[in-house]
Coordinates of C-alpha atoms in Angstrom, one line a residue:
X1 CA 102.6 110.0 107.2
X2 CA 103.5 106.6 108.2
X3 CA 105.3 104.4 105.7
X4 CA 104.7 100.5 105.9
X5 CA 107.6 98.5 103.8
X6 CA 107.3 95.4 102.3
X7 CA 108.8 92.3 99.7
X8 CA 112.5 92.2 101.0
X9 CA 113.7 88.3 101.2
X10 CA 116.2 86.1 100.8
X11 CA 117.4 85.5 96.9
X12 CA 119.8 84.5 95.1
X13 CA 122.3 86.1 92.6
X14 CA 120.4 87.4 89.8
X15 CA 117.0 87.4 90.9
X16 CA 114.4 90.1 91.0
X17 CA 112.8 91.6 94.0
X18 CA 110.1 94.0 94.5
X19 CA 109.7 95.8 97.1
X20 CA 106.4 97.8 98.1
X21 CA 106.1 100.9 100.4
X22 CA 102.5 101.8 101.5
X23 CA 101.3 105.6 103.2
X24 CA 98.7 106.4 105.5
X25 CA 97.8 109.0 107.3
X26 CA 98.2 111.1 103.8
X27 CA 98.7 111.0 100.1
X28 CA 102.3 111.0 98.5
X29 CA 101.0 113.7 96.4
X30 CA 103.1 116.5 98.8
X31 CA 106.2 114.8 98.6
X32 CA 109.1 113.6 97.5
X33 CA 109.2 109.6 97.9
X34 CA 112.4 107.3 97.8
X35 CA 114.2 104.4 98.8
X36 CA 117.6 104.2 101.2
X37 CA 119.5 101.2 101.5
X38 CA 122.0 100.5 104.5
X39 CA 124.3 97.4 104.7
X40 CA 125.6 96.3 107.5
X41 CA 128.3 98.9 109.4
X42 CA 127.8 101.6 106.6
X43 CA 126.0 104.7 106.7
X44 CA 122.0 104.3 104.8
X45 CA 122.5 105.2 101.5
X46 CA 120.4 106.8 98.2
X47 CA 118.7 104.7 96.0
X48 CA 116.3 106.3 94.1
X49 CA 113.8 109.0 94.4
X50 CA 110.1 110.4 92.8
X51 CA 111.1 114.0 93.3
X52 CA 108.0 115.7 94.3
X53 CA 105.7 113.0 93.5
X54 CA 102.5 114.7 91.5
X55 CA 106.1 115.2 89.0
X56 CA 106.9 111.7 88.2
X57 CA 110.9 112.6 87.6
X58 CA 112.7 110.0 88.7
X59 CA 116.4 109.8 90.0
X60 CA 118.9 107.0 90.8
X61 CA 122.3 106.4 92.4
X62 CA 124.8 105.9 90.3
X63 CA 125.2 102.6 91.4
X64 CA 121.8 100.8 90.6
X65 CA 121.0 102.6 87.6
X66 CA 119.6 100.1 85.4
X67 CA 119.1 97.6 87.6
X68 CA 116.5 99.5 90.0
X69 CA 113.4 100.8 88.8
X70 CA 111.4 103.5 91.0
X71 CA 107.8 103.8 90.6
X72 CA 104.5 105.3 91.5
X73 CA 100.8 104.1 92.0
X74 CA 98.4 107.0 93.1
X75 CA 95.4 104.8 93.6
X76 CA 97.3 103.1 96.6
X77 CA 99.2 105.5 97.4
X78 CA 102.4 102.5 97.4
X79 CA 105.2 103.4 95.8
X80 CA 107.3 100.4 94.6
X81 CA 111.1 99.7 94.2
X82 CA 111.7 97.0 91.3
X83 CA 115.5 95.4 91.4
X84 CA 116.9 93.1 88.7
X85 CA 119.7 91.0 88.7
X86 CA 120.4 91.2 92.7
X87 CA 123.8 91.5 93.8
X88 CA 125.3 90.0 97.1
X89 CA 126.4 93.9 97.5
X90 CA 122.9 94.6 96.8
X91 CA 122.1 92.8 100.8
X92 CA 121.0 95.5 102.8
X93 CA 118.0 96.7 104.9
X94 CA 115.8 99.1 102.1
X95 CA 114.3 101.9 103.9
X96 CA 111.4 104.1 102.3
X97 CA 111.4 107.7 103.0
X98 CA 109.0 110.6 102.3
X99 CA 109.8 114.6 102.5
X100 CA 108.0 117.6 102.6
X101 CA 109.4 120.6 100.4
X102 CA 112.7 118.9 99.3
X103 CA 114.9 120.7 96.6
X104 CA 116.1 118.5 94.0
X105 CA 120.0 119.4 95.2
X106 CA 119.3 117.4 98.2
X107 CA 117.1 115.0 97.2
X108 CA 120.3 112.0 97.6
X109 CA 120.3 113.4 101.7
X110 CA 119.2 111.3 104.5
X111 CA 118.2 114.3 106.4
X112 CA 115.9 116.2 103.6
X113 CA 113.6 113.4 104.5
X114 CA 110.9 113.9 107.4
X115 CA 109.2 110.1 107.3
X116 CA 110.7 106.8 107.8
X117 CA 109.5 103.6 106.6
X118 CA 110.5 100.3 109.6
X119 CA 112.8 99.0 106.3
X120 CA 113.0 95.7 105.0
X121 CA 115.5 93.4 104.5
X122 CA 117.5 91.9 101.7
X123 CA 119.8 89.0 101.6
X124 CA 121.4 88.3 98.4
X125 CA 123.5 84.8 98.5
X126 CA 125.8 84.5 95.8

């Protein structure tokens, strides 16, 4: 599968981005399909998920729930990460991420995931 991200920019404080996330190769419909954020000198970090994508359960850090918005569209096989009301500690490069045969008690792990998207950057100026 090769993952092909999209809609980072530069915003400002309380602005909405949405960022896109396109497959080829093959259909989401085997995996589990998220988003990974990492700033500058930190590790990449969960965002949010589709756990095992044909499911539509959806899971979020702790730290963007209700702000981020994961969702799915089968037709173009895209999945799509909606953020309101950026953050300057929201500034990071967004990564999207596909695994085969995840288990939802490490669906939050770098490592479960087998595809990489090239990421996408996010610059939030406050």
């Amino acid at each position: 599968v090769q993952l092909q991200a999209s809609g980072g920019g530069l915003v400002q404080t309380g602005d909405s981005l949405r960022l896109s996330c396109v497959a080829s190769g093959r259909t989401f419909s085997r995996y589990t399909v998220g988003w990974f954020r990492q700033a500058p000198g930190k590790e990449r970090e969960f965002v949010a998920t589709i756990f095992r994508w044909s499911s539509g359960k959806t899971y979020y850090a702790d730290s963007v729930k209700g702000r981020f918005t994961i969702s799915g569209d089968n037709a173009k096989n895209t999945v799509y990460l909606q953020i309101d009301n950026l953050k300057p500690d929201d500034t990071a490069v967004y990564y999207c991420a596909a695994g085969a045969g995840l288990i939802l008690s490490n669906i939050r792990n770098v490592h479960g995931y087998d595809y990489w998207g090239q990421g996408t950057q996010v610059t939030v100026s406050s």
